[in-house]
Amino acid sequence: MDTKAPETERNTAVADSPFNGLIGEEYAMLRLICPPAAEMSRQVGDFLKRWQGGIRHSGVPLRVLEIGCGTGITTLALLSARDDQVITAVDIAPAMLAQARQQLAPWLKEGRVRLVESDALSFLAQWGDDSVDVVASGYAFHNFQQSYRREVLAEVFRVLKPGGVFVNGDRYALDDTLQHLQVIQDEVRHFFATFIKLGRLDLLEQWIVHLFSDESPDHVMPLGSALQSYHEAGFSPVSVHERCRNNALVSAEKPCQ
Ligand SMILES: C[S@@+](CC[C@H](N)C(=O)[O-])C[C@H]1O[C@@H](n2cnc3c(N)ncnc32)[C@H](O)[C@@H]1O
């Protein structure tokens, strides 16, 4: 993965993803129906700005991987955070990457970011042990099935250098299932209010269907069990920096040996 690469690389067949359809084409709608998503992206960037960890060699840029970059909202927050980094960002959905290519054009040209079309697990498999300073992600891991998420997490741990960090701003379900249900019911009401006002019942249908997937037992990502899985993967310390309803910013360090 170290060789100079074209702006977008492709290394797997494209999986069926809701982000290749209407949701992906009109992804900017997420700002209206779920303002915390953009806030989580901003916080991932802020975290990287503050981050002093890792073992640094002067003049060598941080090697940062971003998982599920989508249209580049979190990528932009990372790029604005600091200059001493090179980002390789992966996403499975071509419709999202097409928007990222436009949004990130100046940084792609400068070689500060590369985009890879792949699923996260195949992408990570191409990186060596202890080869990456930071793995960052915004609002992507909650889309993964739990078994896949566990495999991705193990790979994130493997590729990180000792002292490196995984930072994720995401939907982390409330551990109290009744409180969580109430938060989701509020989200559903907000989806209806927003899309009915816009006359976009087509998008309402797609986002409600997607919400059912996010909240299904094999996808939902409660904060408590997520933190436990980070510890089980070997990360320490694991820290929750922000918690707002069903959103959280979490960092997990790979211990120095
Ligand atoms: C809700 S979007 C978030 C996009 C972006 N990180 C942001 O902050 O707006 C989730 C993204 O994860 C991507 N994704 C879902 N499953 C994936 C997988 N297995 N491998 C790579 N990307 C995946 C989707 O295509 C989508 O672009």
Tab-separated table of C-alpha atoms in Angstrom, residues 16-30 33 71 93 95-96 99 195 199-210:
chain	number	residue	atom	x	y	z
A	16	ASP	CA	-24.932	-4.256	-2.007
A	17	SER	CA	-25.076	-1.175	0.195
A	18	PRO	CA	-27.866	1.314	0.956
A	19	PHE	CA	-25.250	4.016	0.402
A	20	ASN	CA	-25.131	3.131	-3.299
A	21	GLY	CA	-28.813	4.044	-3.681
A	22	LEU	CA	-30.930	7.108	-2.932
A	23	ILE	CA	-29.493	7.473	0.580
A	24	GLY	CA	-25.984	7.767	-0.868
A	25	GLU	CA	-27.007	10.042	-3.731
A	26	GLU	CA	-28.669	12.474	-1.330
A	27	TYR	CA	-26.445	11.865	1.666
A	28	ALA	CA	-26.413	15.589	2.505
A	29	MET	CA	-29.938	15.018	3.911
A	30	LEU	CA	-28.314	13.371	6.922
A	33	ILE	CA	-32.342	14.271	9.981
A	71	THR	CA	-18.602	11.512	1.122
A	93	ALA	CA	-19.914	2.466	-1.829
A	95	ALA	CA	-21.752	6.575	-4.956
A	96	MET	CA	-20.279	7.910	-1.712
A	99	GLN	CA	-18.839	12.670	-3.821
A	195	PHE	CA	-39.235	14.452	5.077
A	199	GLY	CA	-42.361	16.217	0.395
A	200	ARG	CA	-39.743	13.445	0.192
A	201	LEU	CA	-41.606	10.258	1.104
A	202	ASP	CA	-39.145	8.318	-1.057
A	203	LEU	CA	-36.281	9.312	1.253
A	204	LEU	CA	-38.426	8.783	4.338
A	205	GLU	CA	-38.994	5.177	3.291
A	206	GLN	CA	-35.292	4.558	2.598
A	207	TRP	CA	-34.077	6.066	5.863
A	208	ILE	CA	-36.684	4.250	7.969
A	209	VAL	CA	-35.683	0.962	6.345
A	210	HIS	CA	-32.037	1.811	7.028
